[in-house]
Coordinates of N, CA, C and O in Angstrom, one line a residue:
M12 N -3.3 -7.5 4.2 CA -3.2 -5.8 4.3 C -4.7 -4.9 4.1 O -4.2 -4.1 4.6
E13 N -5.5 -5.6 3.9 CA -6.9 -4.6 3.8 C -6.8 -4.3 5.4 O -7.0 -3.6 5.6
E14 N -7.1 -5.5 6.6 CA -7.5 -5.5 7.6 C -6.3 -4.0 8.2 O -6.4 -3.5 8.8
R15 N -5.1 -4.4 8.0 CA -4.4 -3.3 8.3 C -4.2 -1.9 8.1 O -4.1 -1.1 8.7
L16 N -4.7 -1.9 6.5 CA -4.9 -0.7 6.0 C -6.3 0.1 7.1 O -6.5 1.1 7.1
T17 N -7.3 -1.2 6.8 CA -8.7 -0.7 7.4 C -8.4 -0.6 8.8 O -8.7 0.6 9.5
A18 N -7.6 -0.7 9.5 CA -7.6 -0.2 11.0 C -6.9 1.0 11.3 O -7.2 1.7 12.2
A19 N -5.6 0.9 10.5 CA -4.6 2.6 10.3 C -5.7 3.3 10.0 O -5.3 4.8 10.7
F20 N -6.5 3.7 8.8 CA -7.1 4.9 8.2 C -8.9 4.8 8.5 O -9.2 4.5 7.2
P21 N -9.0 4.7 9.7 CA -10.1 4.4 9.5 C -10.9 5.7 8.0 O -10.5 6.7 8.1
D22 N -12.2 4.9 7.8 CA -12.9 5.9 6.8 C -12.4 6.1 5.4 O -12.6 7.3 4.6
A23 N -11.1 5.7 5.5 CA -10.6 5.9 4.4 C -10.9 4.8 2.7 O -11.8 4.3 2.9
D24 N -10.9 5.7 1.9 CA -11.3 4.5 0.8 C -9.9 4.5 -0.2 O -9.1 5.2 0.0
F25 N -10.0 2.9 -0.3 CA -8.7 2.3 -0.8 C -9.0 1.5 -1.8 O -10.4 0.7 -1.7
V26 N -8.1 1.1 -3.0 CA -8.2 0.2 -3.5 C -6.9 -0.6 -3.6 O -5.5 -0.2 -4.1
L27 N -6.4 -2.2 -2.9 CA -5.3 -2.8 -3.3 C -5.7 -3.6 -4.6 O -6.6 -4.2 -4.4
S28 N -4.5 -3.8 -4.9 CA -4.4 -4.4 -6.2 C -3.1 -5.1 -6.4 O -1.9 -4.9 -6.2
N29 N -3.5 -6.4 -6.7 CA -2.4 -7.7 -6.7 C -1.7 -7.6 -8.3 O -2.1 -8.1 -9.1
D30 N -0.6 -7.1 -8.2 CA 0.2 -7.2 -9.9 C 0.6 -8.5 -10.0 O 1.4 -8.2 -11.2
S31 N 1.2 -9.1 -8.9 CA 1.6 -10.0 -9.3 C 1.9 -11.0 -10.2 O 3.3 -10.9 -10.6
A32 N 0.9 -10.9 -11.1 CA 1.0 -11.5 -12.4 C 1.7 -11.4 -12.9 O 2.3 -11.8 -14.1
K33 N 2.2 -9.7 -13.3 CA 2.7 -9.2 -14.4 C 4.0 -9.0 -13.9 O 4.8 -8.6 -15.0
H34 N 5.1 -9.5 -12.8 CA 5.8 -9.7 -12.6 C 6.6 -10.9 -12.7 O 7.4 -11.4 -12.0
H35 N 5.7 -12.3 -13.3 CA 5.9 -13.1 -12.6 C 7.2 -13.7 -13.1 O 7.3 -13.5 -14.7
G36 N 8.2 -14.1 -12.8 CA 9.8 -14.2 -13.3 C 10.8 -12.8 -12.8 O 11.6 -13.4 -13.4
H37 N 10.2 -12.0 -12.4 CA 11.1 -10.9 -12.3 C 11.4 -11.0 -11.0 O 11.3 -12.0 -10.4
A38 N 12.8 -10.2 -10.6 CA 13.0 -9.8 -9.5 C 12.0 -10.1 -8.5 O 11.1 -9.2 -8.6
G39 N 12.2 -10.5 -7.4 CA 11.6 -10.5 -6.2 C 9.7 -11.5 -6.2 O 9.1 -11.5 -5.1
D40 N 9.4 -12.3 -7.3 CA 8.6 -12.9 -7.5 C 8.9 -14.2 -7.0 O 9.6 -14.9 -7.2
D41 N 8.4 -14.5 -5.7 CA 8.5 -16.0 -5.1 C 7.7 -17.1 -5.5 O 7.9 -17.8 -4.7
G42 N 6.6 -16.5 -6.4 CA 5.9 -17.6 -6.8 C 4.7 -17.7 -6.2 O 3.8 -18.5 -6.6
S43 N 4.5 -16.7 -5.1 CA 3.1 -17.0 -4.2 C 2.2 -16.2 -4.6 O 1.2 -16.9 -4.5
G44 N 2.2 -15.7 -5.8 CA 1.2 -15.0 -6.6 C 0.8 -13.4 -5.3 O -0.2 -13.1 -6.0
E45 N 2.0 -13.4 -4.3 CA 1.2 -12.1 -3.6 C 3.2 -11.6 -3.5 O 2.9 -11.4 -2.4
S46 N 3.3 -10.7 -4.0 CA 4.9 -10.0 -4.2 C 4.6 -8.7 -5.0 O 5.8 -7.8 -4.4
H47 N 3.8 -7.9 -5.5 CA 3.5 -6.9 -6.2 C 2.5 -6.3 -5.9 O 1.5 -7.1 -6.5
F48 N 2.2 -5.0 -5.7 CA 0.8 -4.5 -5.3 C 0.8 -3.1 -5.8 O 2.0 -2.4 -5.5
S49 N -0.5 -2.7 -5.9 CA -0.4 -1.5 -6.0 C -1.8 -1.1 -5.2 O -2.7 -1.4 -4.8
L50 N -1.4 0.2 -4.5 CA -2.3 0.6 -3.4 C -2.7 2.2 -3.8 O -1.9 3.3 -3.9
T51 N -4.0 2.4 -4.3 CA -4.7 3.8 -4.1 C -5.0 4.0 -3.1 O -6.5 3.5 -2.4
I52 N -5.3 5.5 -2.1 CA -5.7 5.5 -0.7 C -5.7 7.0 -0.6 O -5.2 7.7 -1.2
E53 N -7.4 7.0 -0.2 CA -7.8 8.4 -0.2 C -8.1 8.6 1.3 O -9.0 8.0 1.7
W54 N -7.8 9.3 1.9 CA -8.1 10.1 3.4 C -7.8 11.5 4.3 O -6.5 11.6 3.8
A55 N -8.7 11.6 4.7 CA -8.6 12.7 5.1 C -7.3 13.1 6.0 O -6.9 14.2 6.1
G56 N -7.3 11.9 7.1 CA -5.8 12.0 7.5 C -4.5 12.6 7.0 O -3.6 13.4 7.7
F57 N -4.7 12.1 5.6 CA -3.6 12.9 5.0 C -3.4 14.8 4.6 O -2.7 14.9 4.1
S58 N -4.5 15.1 4.9 CA -4.5 16.5 4.8 C -3.3 17.2 5.4 O -3.2 17.0 6.9
G59 N -2.4 17.9 4.8 CA -1.2 18.6 4.8 C 0.0 17.6 5.0 O 1.0 18.3 5.7
Q60 N -0.3 16.8 4.7 CA 1.2 15.5 5.0 C 1.5 15.5 3.4 O 1.0 15.7 2.2
N61 N 2.8 15.9 3.2 CA 3.8 15.5 1.9 C 3.6 14.0 1.6 O 3.3 13.1 2.7
R62 N 3.8 13.9 0.2 CA 4.1 12.4 -0.2 C 5.2 11.7 0.5 O 4.3 10.3 0.9
V63 N 6.0 11.8 0.7 CA 6.8 10.9 1.8 C 6.2 10.5 3.4 O 6.3 9.4 3.8
A64 N 5.7 11.4 4.2 CA 5.0 11.2 4.8 C 4.0 10.0 4.7 O 3.5 9.3 5.6
R65 N 2.9 10.5 3.7 CA 2.0 9.7 3.9 C 2.4 8.2 3.3 O 1.6 7.4 3.8
Q66 N 3.6 7.9 2.3 CA 4.0 6.9 2.4 C 4.4 6.2 3.7 O 4.1 4.7 3.9
R67 N 5.0 6.8 4.6 CA 5.9 6.2 5.6 C 4.8 6.1 6.4 O 4.7 4.9 7.1
A68 N 3.6 6.6 6.6 CA 2.5 6.5 7.7 C 1.4 4.8 6.4 O 1.7 4.2 7.8
V69 N 1.4 4.5 5.3 CA 1.6 3.5 4.5 C 2.3 2.2 5.4 O 1.6 1.2 5.8
N70 N 3.3 2.6 5.3 CA 4.3 1.7 5.5 C 4.6 1.4 6.8 O 4.7 -0.3 7.0
K71 N 4.3 2.2 7.9 CA 4.0 1.7 9.0 C 3.0 0.9 9.6 O 2.7 -0.2 10.1
A72 N 1.7 1.2 9.1 CA 0.4 0.2 9.2 C 0.9 -1.1 8.6 O 0.1 -2.0 9.2
L73 N 1.4 -1.2 7.4 CA 1.7 -2.4 7.0 C 2.6 -3.4 7.7 O 3.0 -4.4 7.7
G74 N 3.2 -2.4 8.3 CA 4.3 -3.5 9.3 C 5.2 -4.2 8.7 O 6.4 -3.3 7.9
D75 N 5.7 -5.4 8.9 CA 6.8 -6.2 8.6 C 6.6 -6.7 7.2 O 7.1 -7.2 6.4
L76 N 5.1 -6.3 6.3 CA 4.6 -7.1 5.2 C 5.9 -6.7 4.1 O 6.4 -7.2 3.2
P77 N 5.6 -5.2 3.7 CA 7.2 -4.8 2.9 C 8.0 -5.3 2.8 O 8.6 -4.9 3.9
G78 N 9.1 -5.8 2.3 CA 10.5 -6.1 2.7 C 10.1 -7.5 2.7 O 11.3 -8.4 2.9
N79 N 8.8 -8.3 3.2 CA 9.1 -9.8 4.0 C 8.3 -10.5 2.6 O 8.8 -10.9 2.1
R80 N 6.9 -10.4 3.3 CA 6.6 -11.2 2.2 C 5.8 -10.3 0.8 O 5.5 -10.9 -0.1
V81 N 5.5 -8.9 0.7 CA 5.6 -7.9 -0.1 C 6.7 -7.6 -0.8 O 7.9 -6.9 0.3
H82 N 7.3 -7.7 -2.0 CA 8.8 -7.5 -2.3 C 8.5 -5.7 -2.9 O 9.3 -5.1 -2.6
A83 N 7.0 -6.1 -3.7 CA 6.8 -4.4 -3.8 C 5.2 -3.3 -4.0 O 4.5 -4.7 -3.6
L84 N 5.3 -2.5 -3.2 CA 4.2 -1.3 -3.3 C 3.8 -0.5 -3.8 O 5.0 0.2 -3.2
A85 N 3.4 0.1 -4.5 CA 3.4 1.5 -5.4 C 1.8 1.8 -4.5 O 0.8 1.3 -4.7
I86 N 2.4 3.0 -4.0 CA 1.5 3.9 -3.3 C 1.2 5.1 -3.9 O 1.8 5.9 -4.1
K87 N -0.6 5.7 -3.7 CA -0.5 6.6 -4.3 C -1.6 6.9 -3.4 O -2.7 6.4 -3.3
A88 N -1.0 8.4 -2.8 CA -1.7 8.5 -1.0 C -2.4 10.1 -1.6 O -1.5 10.5 -1.8
S89 N -3.5 10.3 -1.1 CA -4.1 11.2 -1.3 C -4.9 12.0 -0.4 O -5.6 10.9 0.1
A90 N -5.3 12.7 0.1 CA -6.1 13.3 0.7 C -7.6 14.2 0.4 O -7.1 14.2 -1.0
P91 N -9.1 13.9 0.6 CA -10.0 14.2 -0.3 C -9.8 15.6 -0.8 O -9.7 16.3 -0.5
G92 N -10.3 15.4 -2.5 CA -10.5 17.1 -3.0 C -9.3 16.9 -3.6 O -9.1 18.4 -3.9
E93 N -7.6 16.6 -3.5 CA -6.8 16.6 -4.2 C -6.7 15.9 -6.0 O -7.3 14.9 -5.9

């Protein structure tokens, strides 16, 4: 996921956290240890975009990962200074 985010959002600052251990045994936990993630991303390109547009951009960048290998992804996307 980090490679895809870096390619799609050049110069972005982001933190991707694997939260899968917190969801062990819950719905969507496939036992891989890579099912639930949180992303905080700040990128100048998000300026002027609403929350939905930003989340759609992140999901587009990640392609087929959400919904397949990744069960849940919490996204907090912002532009610098927000």
